[in-house]
């Protein structure tokens, strides 16, 4: 049995991951914003050694430390895995003219994650074991007009996790960056679905495998590693002429 904490437990992807951990017989502490959805996720944890929950708006930075302390206390023992899975695409067009929307996107996708990682990293460093896994996005690899505010937050988070991974290496703490491509979930309901969209179930399987094997940085699905290697290296004058990449 492992002791696992999930922040953003009501997301479609997190729900699929949680179901797999529950089936293994792990002990789970789940944190999410919507009480009804959180209760449903907890009720579906068939086979889990135990499930506790906490309702919280993770965008409220001043609550992060208390949420972490509460989660650690709920598990009553060494933490094996923490998954941070929350995020919000936001309104790109609005963020270009409304600083409040830009700040909101940056807060939920970057600052709220860092607010959790600061106390979590300290706790696992003292423990000298455990794994931190964070869902980010391939959108953080290159600025594109359709999502560059969100992408900027994810890109900064990727860099933060690189540094954290090296810092915690000596303490035996694993840090896994999960760079997801687009997934067919409620968060992308307004997006036109293309061949590169993945389903939540296989994405969840890939996430579980990556954490199990102690991966540092993983593209999910795997083919995004090759796609982004090309996209990152296209010269900007050419990139701007490729409408399928630089268009809205």
PDB file of C-alpha atoms in Angstrom:
ATOM      1  CA  UNK A   1       0.000   0.000   0.000  1.00  0.00           C
ATOM      2  CA  UNK A   2       1.235   3.469  -0.922  1.00  0.00           C
ATOM      3  CA  UNK A   3       0.099   6.764   0.541  1.00  0.00           C
ATOM      4  CA  UNK A   4      -0.891   9.180  -2.221  1.00  0.00           C
ATOM      5  CA  UNK A   5      -2.097  12.796  -2.344  1.00  0.00           C
ATOM      6  CA  UNK A   6      -3.848  14.228  -5.416  1.00  0.00           C
ATOM      7  CA  UNK A   7      -4.459  17.949  -5.848  1.00  0.00           C
ATOM      8  CA  UNK A   8      -7.004  18.705  -8.561  1.00  0.00           C
ATOM      9  CA  UNK A   9      -8.616  15.324  -8.014  1.00  0.00           C
ATOM     10  CA  UNK A  10     -11.831  16.181  -9.873  1.00  0.00           C
ATOM     11  CA  UNK A  11     -10.202  16.656 -13.284  1.00  0.00           C
ATOM     12  CA  UNK A  12     -11.031  13.971 -15.864  1.00  0.00           C
ATOM     13  CA  UNK A  13      -7.420  12.834 -16.131  1.00  0.00           C
ATOM     14  CA  UNK A  14      -6.861  12.773 -12.364  1.00  0.00           C
ATOM     15  CA  UNK A  15     -10.022  10.722 -11.930  1.00  0.00           C
ATOM     16  CA  UNK A  16      -8.690   8.049 -14.291  1.00  0.00           C
ATOM     17  CA  UNK A  17      -5.330   7.969 -12.490  1.00  0.00           C
ATOM     18  CA  UNK A  18      -7.007   7.783  -9.073  1.00  0.00           C
ATOM     19  CA  UNK A  19      -9.143   4.820 -10.164  1.00  0.00           C
ATOM     20  CA  UNK A  20      -5.986   2.902 -11.073  1.00  0.00           C
ATOM     21  CA  UNK A  21      -4.301   3.660  -7.771  1.00  0.00           C
ATOM     22  CA  UNK A  22      -7.435   2.718  -5.845  1.00  0.00           C
ATOM     23  CA  UNK A  23      -7.589  -0.610  -7.659  1.00  0.00           C
ATOM     24  CA  UNK A  24      -4.051  -1.287  -6.459  1.00  0.00           C
ATOM     25  CA  UNK A  25      -5.168  -0.838  -2.877  1.00  0.00           C
ATOM     26  CA  UNK A  26      -3.419   2.476  -2.186  1.00  0.00           C
ATOM     27  CA  UNK A  27      -4.398   4.969   0.538  1.00  0.00           C
ATOM     28  CA  UNK A  28      -5.617   8.219  -1.046  1.00  0.00           C
ATOM     29  CA  UNK A  29      -6.136  11.817   0.036  1.00  0.00           C
ATOM     30  CA  UNK A  30      -7.995  13.806  -2.614  1.00  0.00           C
ATOM     31  CA  UNK A  31      -8.239  17.594  -2.880  1.00  0.00           C
ATOM     32  CA  UNK A  32     -10.638  19.325  -5.277  1.00  0.00           C
ATOM     33  CA  UNK A  33     -12.791  22.405  -5.653  1.00  0.00           C
ATOM     34  CA  UNK A  34     -16.241  20.936  -6.412  1.00  0.00           C
ATOM     35  CA  UNK A  35     -17.703  19.045  -3.403  1.00  0.00           C
ATOM     36  CA  UNK A  36     -20.101  16.973  -5.492  1.00  0.00           C
ATOM     37  CA  UNK A  37     -17.503  15.891  -8.030  1.00  0.00           C
ATOM     38  CA  UNK A  38     -14.979  15.195  -5.265  1.00  0.00           C
ATOM     39  CA  UNK A  39     -17.453  12.962  -3.437  1.00  0.00           C
ATOM     40  CA  UNK A  40     -18.144  11.074  -6.668  1.00  0.00           C
ATOM     41  CA  UNK A  41     -14.438  10.485  -7.315  1.00  0.00           C
ATOM     42  CA  UNK A  42     -13.957   9.263  -3.738  1.00  0.00           C
ATOM     43  CA  UNK A  43     -16.992   6.957  -3.958  1.00  0.00           C
ATOM     44  CA  UNK A  44     -15.570   5.375  -7.122  1.00  0.00           C
ATOM     45  CA  UNK A  45     -12.303   4.406  -5.383  1.00  0.00           C
ATOM     46  CA  UNK A  46     -13.137   0.717  -5.238  1.00  0.00           C
ATOM     47  CA  UNK A  47     -10.374  -1.257  -3.572  1.00  0.00           C
ATOM     48  CA  UNK A  48      -8.552   1.658  -1.976  1.00  0.00           C
ATOM     49  CA  UNK A  49      -7.069   1.103   1.481  1.00  0.00           C
ATOM     50  CA  UNK A  50      -8.772   4.333   2.533  1.00  0.00           C
ATOM     51  CA  UNK A  51      -9.916   7.639   1.053  1.00  0.00           C
ATOM     52  CA  UNK A  52     -10.064  11.083   2.634  1.00  0.00           C
ATOM     53  CA  UNK A  53     -10.961  14.363   0.947  1.00  0.00           C
ATOM     54  CA  UNK A  54     -10.580  18.114   1.298  1.00  0.00           C
ATOM     55  CA  UNK A  55     -12.533  20.764  -0.597  1.00  0.00           C
ATOM     56  CA  UNK A  56     -10.461  23.772  -1.634  1.00  0.00           C
ATOM     57  CA  UNK A  57     -10.015  26.382  -4.340  1.00  0.00           C
ATOM     58  CA  UNK A  58      -6.359  25.863  -5.242  1.00  0.00           C
ATOM     59  CA  UNK A  59      -6.144  29.368  -6.706  1.00  0.00           C
ATOM     60  CA  UNK A  60      -6.243  30.712  -3.136  1.00  0.00           C
ATOM     61  CA  UNK A  61      -2.502  30.855  -2.535  1.00  0.00           C
ATOM     62  CA  UNK A  62      -2.709  31.653   1.154  1.00  0.00           C
ATOM     63  CA  UNK A  63      -4.443  28.299   1.792  1.00  0.00           C
ATOM     64  CA  UNK A  64      -1.773  26.155   0.143  1.00  0.00           C
ATOM     65  CA  UNK A  65       0.422  25.552   3.178  1.00  0.00           C
ATOM     66  CA  UNK A  66      -2.530  24.543   5.350  1.00  0.00           C
ATOM     67  CA  UNK A  67      -3.843  22.223   2.618  1.00  0.00           C
ATOM     68  CA  UNK A  68      -0.481  20.472   2.440  1.00  0.00           C
ATOM     69  CA  UNK A  69      -0.270  20.147   6.213  1.00  0.00           C
ATOM     70  CA  UNK A  70      -3.805  18.757   6.307  1.00  0.00           C
ATOM     71  CA  UNK A  71      -3.048  16.233   3.585  1.00  0.00           C
ATOM     72  CA  UNK A  72       0.097  15.022   5.338  1.00  0.00           C
ATOM     73  CA  UNK A  73      -1.815  14.647   8.592  1.00  0.00           C
ATOM     74  CA  UNK A  74      -4.671  12.775   6.888  1.00  0.00           C
ATOM     75  CA  UNK A  75      -2.307  10.109   5.568  1.00  0.00           C
ATOM     76  CA  UNK A  76      -0.675   9.652   8.979  1.00  0.00           C
ATOM     77  CA  UNK A  77       2.567   8.291   7.580  1.00  0.00           C
ATOM     78  CA  UNK A  78       5.273   8.782   4.949  1.00  0.00           C
ATOM     79  CA  UNK A  79       3.969  10.082   1.612  1.00  0.00           C
ATOM     80  CA  UNK A  80       4.857   7.970  -1.404  1.00  0.00           C
ATOM     81  CA  UNK A  81       3.364  10.012  -4.262  1.00  0.00           C
ATOM     82  CA  UNK A  82       1.902  13.482  -4.744  1.00  0.00           C
ATOM     83  CA  UNK A  83       0.160  14.305  -8.026  1.00  0.00           C
ATOM     84  CA  UNK A  84      -0.696  17.923  -8.858  1.00  0.00           C
ATOM     85  CA  UNK A  85      -3.251  17.838 -11.650  1.00  0.00           C
ATOM     86  CA  UNK A  86      -5.202  21.108 -11.655  1.00  0.00           C
ATOM     87  CA  UNK A  87      -5.117  23.802 -14.331  1.00  0.00           C
ATOM     88  CA  UNK A  88      -7.234  26.109 -16.475  1.00  0.00           C
ATOM     89  CA  UNK A  89      -6.778  27.135 -20.114  1.00  0.00           C
ATOM     90  CA  UNK A  90      -8.442  30.475 -19.482  1.00  0.00           C
ATOM     91  CA  UNK A  91      -9.519  32.934 -22.178  1.00  0.00           C
ATOM     92  CA  UNK A  92      -6.531  33.767 -24.378  1.00  0.00           C
ATOM     93  CA  UNK A  93      -8.202  36.586 -26.297  1.00  0.00           C
ATOM     94  CA  UNK A  94      -9.409  38.229 -23.109  1.00  0.00           C
ATOM     95  CA  UNK A  95      -5.984  37.874 -21.487  1.00  0.00           C
ATOM     96  CA  UNK A  96      -4.480  39.963 -24.287  1.00  0.00           C
ATOM     97  CA  UNK A  97      -6.523  42.996 -23.213  1.00  0.00           C
ATOM     98  CA  UNK A  98      -7.441  42.288 -19.598  1.00  0.00           C
ATOM     99  CA  UNK A  99      -4.603  42.065 -17.091  1.00  0.00           C
ATOM    100  CA  UNK A 100      -6.909  40.465 -14.529  1.00  0.00           C
ATOM    101  CA  UNK A 101      -7.543  37.494 -16.841  1.00  0.00           C
ATOM    102  CA  UNK A 102      -3.845  37.174 -17.686  1.00  0.00           C
ATOM    103  CA  UNK A 103      -2.989  37.235 -13.973  1.00  0.00           C
ATOM    104  CA  UNK A 104      -5.682  34.642 -13.220  1.00  0.00           C
ATOM    105  CA  UNK A 105      -4.287  32.252 -15.834  1.00  0.00           C
ATOM    106  CA  UNK A 106      -0.760  32.689 -14.495  1.00  0.00           C
ATOM    107  CA  UNK A 107      -1.924  32.243 -10.910  1.00  0.00           C
ATOM    108  CA  UNK A 108      -3.834  29.001 -11.379  1.00  0.00           C
ATOM    109  CA  UNK A 109      -1.348  27.379 -13.767  1.00  0.00           C
ATOM    110  CA  UNK A 110       1.917  28.518 -12.159  1.00  0.00           C
ATOM    111  CA  UNK A 111       1.698  30.257  -8.803  1.00  0.00           C
ATOM    112  CA  UNK A 112      -0.888  27.943  -7.260  1.00  0.00           C
ATOM    113  CA  UNK A 113       1.279  24.942  -8.174  1.00  0.00           C
ATOM    114  CA  UNK A 114       4.420  26.553  -6.757  1.00  0.00           C
ATOM    115  CA  UNK A 115       2.476  27.418  -3.587  1.00  0.00           C
ATOM    116  CA  UNK A 116       1.872  23.683  -3.093  1.00  0.00           C
ATOM    117  CA  UNK A 117       5.338  22.593  -4.155  1.00  0.00           C
ATOM    118  CA  UNK A 118       7.136  24.806  -1.630  1.00  0.00           C
ATOM    119  CA  UNK A 119       5.777  22.975   1.466  1.00  0.00           C
ATOM    120  CA  UNK A 120       5.542  19.616  -0.314  1.00  0.00           C
ATOM    121  CA  UNK A 121       9.178  19.679  -1.404  1.00  0.00           C
ATOM    122  CA  UNK A 122      10.285  20.618   2.101  1.00  0.00           C
ATOM    123  CA  UNK A 123       8.273  17.750   3.616  1.00  0.00           C
ATOM    124  CA  UNK A 124       9.587  15.108   1.207  1.00  0.00           C
ATOM    125  CA  UNK A 125      13.112  16.459   1.522  1.00  0.00           C
ATOM    126  CA  UNK A 126      12.918  15.936   5.282  1.00  0.00           C
ATOM    127  CA  UNK A 127      11.412  12.504   4.683  1.00  0.00           C
ATOM    128  CA  UNK A 128      14.174  11.714   2.133  1.00  0.00           C
ATOM    129  CA  UNK A 129      11.827   9.711  -0.053  1.00  0.00           C
ATOM    130  CA  UNK A 130       8.706  10.009  -2.167  1.00  0.00           C
ATOM    131  CA  UNK A 131       7.682  11.340  -5.570  1.00  0.00           C
ATOM    132  CA  UNK A 132       6.235  14.636  -6.778  1.00  0.00           C
ATOM    133  CA  UNK A 133       4.453  14.492 -10.148  1.00  0.00           C
ATOM    134  CA  UNK A 134       3.034  17.561 -11.865  1.00  0.00           C
ATOM    135  CA  UNK A 135       0.870  17.736 -14.977  1.00  0.00           C
ATOM    136  CA  UNK A 136       2.058  20.496 -17.304  1.00  0.00           C
ATOM    137  CA  UNK A 137       1.598  20.931 -21.054  1.00  0.00           C
ATOM    138  CA  UNK A 138       3.425  20.901 -24.368  1.00  0.00           C
ATOM    139  CA  UNK A 139       1.976  24.416 -24.730  1.00  0.00           C
ATOM    140  CA  UNK A 140       4.871  25.524 -22.522  1.00  0.00           C
ATOM    141  CA  UNK A 141       7.432  24.625 -25.183  1.00  0.00           C
ATOM    142  CA  UNK A 142       6.703  27.376 -27.713  1.00  0.00           C
ATOM    143  CA  UNK A 143       4.611  30.519 -27.661  1.00  0.00           C
ATOM    144  CA  UNK A 144       1.654  30.288 -30.025  1.00  0.00           C
ATOM    145  CA  UNK A 145      -0.980  33.006 -30.529  1.00  0.00           C
ATOM    146  CA  UNK A 146      -3.834  30.661 -29.593  1.00  0.00           C
ATOM    147  CA  UNK A 147      -2.631  29.970 -26.029  1.00  0.00           C
ATOM    148  CA  UNK A 148       0.555  31.864 -25.165  1.00  0.00           C
ATOM    149  CA  UNK A 149      -0.630  33.155 -21.766  1.00  0.00           C
ATOM    150  CA  UNK A 150      -1.396  29.614 -20.634  1.00  0.00           C
ATOM    151  CA  UNK A 151       1.765  28.402 -22.366  1.00  0.00           C
ATOM    152  CA  UNK A 152       3.889  30.973 -20.552  1.00  0.00           C
ATOM    153  CA  UNK A 153       2.649  29.671 -17.205  1.00  0.00           C
ATOM    154  CA  UNK A 154       3.353  26.060 -18.172  1.00  0.00           C
ATOM    155  CA  UNK A 155       6.766  26.928 -19.603  1.00  0.00           C
ATOM    156  CA  UNK A 156       7.766  28.649 -16.371  1.00  0.00           C
ATOM    157  CA  UNK A 157       6.451  25.675 -14.393  1.00  0.00           C
ATOM    158  CA  UNK A 158       8.546  23.277 -16.503  1.00  0.00           C
ATOM    159  CA  UNK A 159      11.650  25.310 -15.669  1.00  0.00           C
ATOM    160  CA  UNK A 160      10.754  25.408 -11.970  1.00  0.00           C
ATOM    161  CA  UNK A 161      10.375  21.631 -11.938  1.00  0.00           C
ATOM    162  CA  UNK A 162      13.775  21.179 -13.610  1.00  0.00           C
ATOM    163  CA  UNK A 163      15.430  23.064 -10.788  1.00  0.00           C
ATOM    164  CA  UNK A 164      13.383  21.289  -8.133  1.00  0.00           C
ATOM    165  CA  UNK A 165      14.290  17.897  -9.599  1.00  0.00           C
ATOM    166  CA  UNK A 166      18.016  18.643  -9.284  1.00  0.00           C
ATOM    167  CA  UNK A 167      17.594  20.123  -5.809  1.00  0.00           C
ATOM    168  CA  UNK A 168      15.767  17.051  -4.472  1.00  0.00           C
ATOM    169  CA  UNK A 169      17.925  14.450  -6.225  1.00  0.00           C
ATOM    170  CA  UNK A 170      20.351  14.140  -3.303  1.00  0.00           C
ATOM    171  CA  UNK A 171      17.424  13.582  -0.921  1.00  0.00           C
ATOM    172  CA  UNK A 172      16.114  10.654  -2.965  1.00  0.00           C
ATOM    173  CA  UNK A 173      12.925  12.485  -3.961  1.00  0.00           C
ATOM    174  CA  UNK A 174      11.609  11.934  -7.487  1.00  0.00           C
ATOM    175  CA  UNK A 175      10.176  14.875  -9.459  1.00  0.00           C
ATOM    176  CA  UNK A 176       8.236  13.971 -12.611  1.00  0.00           C
ATOM    177  CA  UNK A 177       7.162  16.564 -15.175  1.00  0.00           C
ATOM    178  CA  UNK A 178       4.225  15.260 -17.211  1.00  0.00           C
ATOM    179  CA  UNK A 179       4.024  17.249 -20.458  1.00  0.00           C
ATOM    180  CA  UNK A 180       0.611  16.507 -21.882  1.00  0.00           C
ATOM    181  CA  UNK A 181      -0.588  17.145 -25.381  1.00  0.00           C
ATOM    182  CA  UNK A 182      -4.276  17.996 -25.897  1.00  0.00           C
ATOM    183  CA  UNK A 183      -6.682  15.564 -24.238  1.00  0.00           C
ATOM    184  CA  UNK A 184     -10.409  15.217 -24.911  1.00  0.00           C
ATOM    185  CA  UNK A 185     -11.748  16.407 -21.545  1.00  0.00           C
ATOM    186  CA  UNK A 186     -14.263  19.013 -20.345  1.00  0.00           C
ATOM    187  CA  UNK A 187     -11.409  21.570 -20.271  1.00  0.00           C
ATOM    188  CA  UNK A 188     -11.075  21.283 -24.068  1.00  0.00           C
ATOM    189  CA  UNK A 189     -14.770  20.899 -24.887  1.00  0.00           C
ATOM    190  CA  UNK A 190     -14.752  24.044 -27.059  1.00  0.00           C
ATOM    191  CA  UNK A 191     -11.702  22.940 -29.080  1.00  0.00           C
ATOM    192  CA  UNK A 192     -11.991  21.332 -32.483  1.00  0.00           C
ATOM    193  CA  UNK A 193     -10.848  17.736 -32.006  1.00  0.00           C
ATOM    194  CA  UNK A 194      -8.055  16.584 -34.298  1.00  0.00           C
ATOM    195  CA  UNK A 195      -6.077  13.361 -34.709  1.00  0.00           C
ATOM    196  CA  UNK A 196      -3.553  14.419 -32.062  1.00  0.00           C
ATOM    197  CA  UNK A 197      -6.155  14.588 -29.270  1.00  0.00           C
ATOM    198  CA  UNK A 198      -5.780  11.742 -26.774  1.00  0.00           C
ATOM    199  CA  UNK A 199      -8.409  10.090 -24.572  1.00  0.00           C
ATOM    200  CA  UNK A 200      -8.147  10.331 -20.760  1.00  0.00           C
ATOM    201  CA  UNK A 201      -7.791   6.578 -20.108  1.00  0.00           C
ATOM    202  CA  UNK A 202      -4.577   5.949 -22.091  1.00  0.00           C
ATOM    203  CA  UNK A 203      -3.158   9.240 -20.813  1.00  0.00           C
ATOM    204  CA  UNK A 204      -3.810   8.068 -17.248  1.00  0.00           C
ATOM    205  CA  UNK A 205      -2.079   4.760 -17.940  1.00  0.00           C
ATOM    206  CA  UNK A 206       0.970   6.603 -19.263  1.00  0.00           C
ATOM    207  CA  UNK A 207       1.030   8.866 -16.193  1.00  0.00           C
ATOM    208  CA  UNK A 208       0.931   5.905 -13.806  1.00  0.00           C
ATOM    209  CA  UNK A 209       3.725   4.159 -15.723  1.00  0.00           C
ATOM    210  CA  UNK A 210       5.896   7.288 -15.719  1.00  0.00           C
ATOM    211  CA  UNK A 211       5.565   7.743 -11.965  1.00  0.00           C
ATOM    212  CA  UNK A 212       6.149   4.033 -11.331  1.00  0.00           C
ATOM    213  CA  UNK A 213       9.406   4.023 -13.239  1.00  0.00           C
ATOM    214  CA  UNK A 214      10.670   7.263 -11.713  1.00  0.00           C
ATOM    215  CA  UNK A 215      10.800   9.249 -14.950  1.00  0.00           C
ATOM    216  CA  UNK A 216      12.054  12.820 -14.804  1.00  0.00           C
ATOM    217  CA  UNK A 217      10.299  14.340 -17.806  1.00  0.00           C
ATOM    218  CA  UNK A 218       7.700  12.585 -19.933  1.00  0.00           C
ATOM    219  CA  UNK A 219       5.624  13.559 -22.967  1.00  0.00           C
ATOM    220  CA  UNK A 220       2.102  12.137 -22.889  1.00  0.00           C
ATOM    221  CA  UNK A 221       1.273  10.637 -25.333  1.00  0.00           C
ATOM    222  CA  UNK A 222       4.861   9.720 -26.232  1.00  0.00           C
ATOM    223  CA  UNK A 223       4.709  11.069 -29.802  1.00  0.00           C
ATOM    224  CA  UNK A 224       4.658  14.663 -28.533  1.00  0.00           C
ATOM    225  CA  UNK A 225       8.380  14.396 -27.808  1.00  0.00           C
ATOM    226  CA  UNK A 226       9.040  14.149 -31.548  1.00  0.00           C
ATOM    227  CA  UNK A 227       6.433  16.721 -32.519  1.00  0.00           C
ATOM    228  CA  UNK A 228       7.754  19.315 -30.077  1.00  0.00           C
ATOM    229  CA  UNK A 229      11.382  18.672 -31.054  1.00  0.00           C
ATOM    230  CA  UNK A 230      10.391  19.924 -34.503  1.00  0.00           C
ATOM    231  CA  UNK A 231       8.085  22.742 -33.368  1.00  0.00           C
ATOM    232  CA  UNK A 232      10.653  24.144 -30.904  1.00  0.00           C
ATOM    233  CA  UNK A 233      13.322  24.387 -33.582  1.00  0.00           C
ATOM    234  CA  UNK A 234      11.422  25.988 -36.457  1.00  0.00           C
ATOM    235  CA  UNK A 235      12.999  29.440 -37.075  1.00  0.00           C
ATOM    236  CA  UNK A 236      10.611  32.180 -36.031  1.00  0.00           C
ATOM    237  CA  UNK A 237      10.300  33.840 -39.484  1.00  0.00           C
ATOM    238  CA  UNK A 238       9.195  30.485 -40.905  1.00  0.00           C
ATOM    239  CA  UNK A 239       7.032  29.653 -37.876  1.00  0.00           C
ATOM    240  CA  UNK A 240       5.062  32.864 -38.354  1.00  0.00           C
ATOM    241  CA  UNK A 241       4.235  31.883 -41.930  1.00  0.00           C
ATOM    242  CA  UNK A 242       2.860  28.473 -40.949  1.00  0.00           C
ATOM    243  CA  UNK A 243      -0.779  29.163 -40.201  1.00  0.00           C
ATOM    244  CA  UNK A 244      -1.494  25.720 -38.756  1.00  0.00           C
ATOM    245  CA  UNK A 245       1.077  26.503 -36.031  1.00  0.00           C
ATOM    246  CA  UNK A 246       0.937  30.263 -35.613  1.00  0.00           C
ATOM    247  CA  UNK A 247      -2.745  30.817 -36.332  1.00  0.00           C
ATOM    248  CA  UNK A 248      -5.467  31.342 -33.781  1.00  0.00           C
TER     249      UNK A 248
END
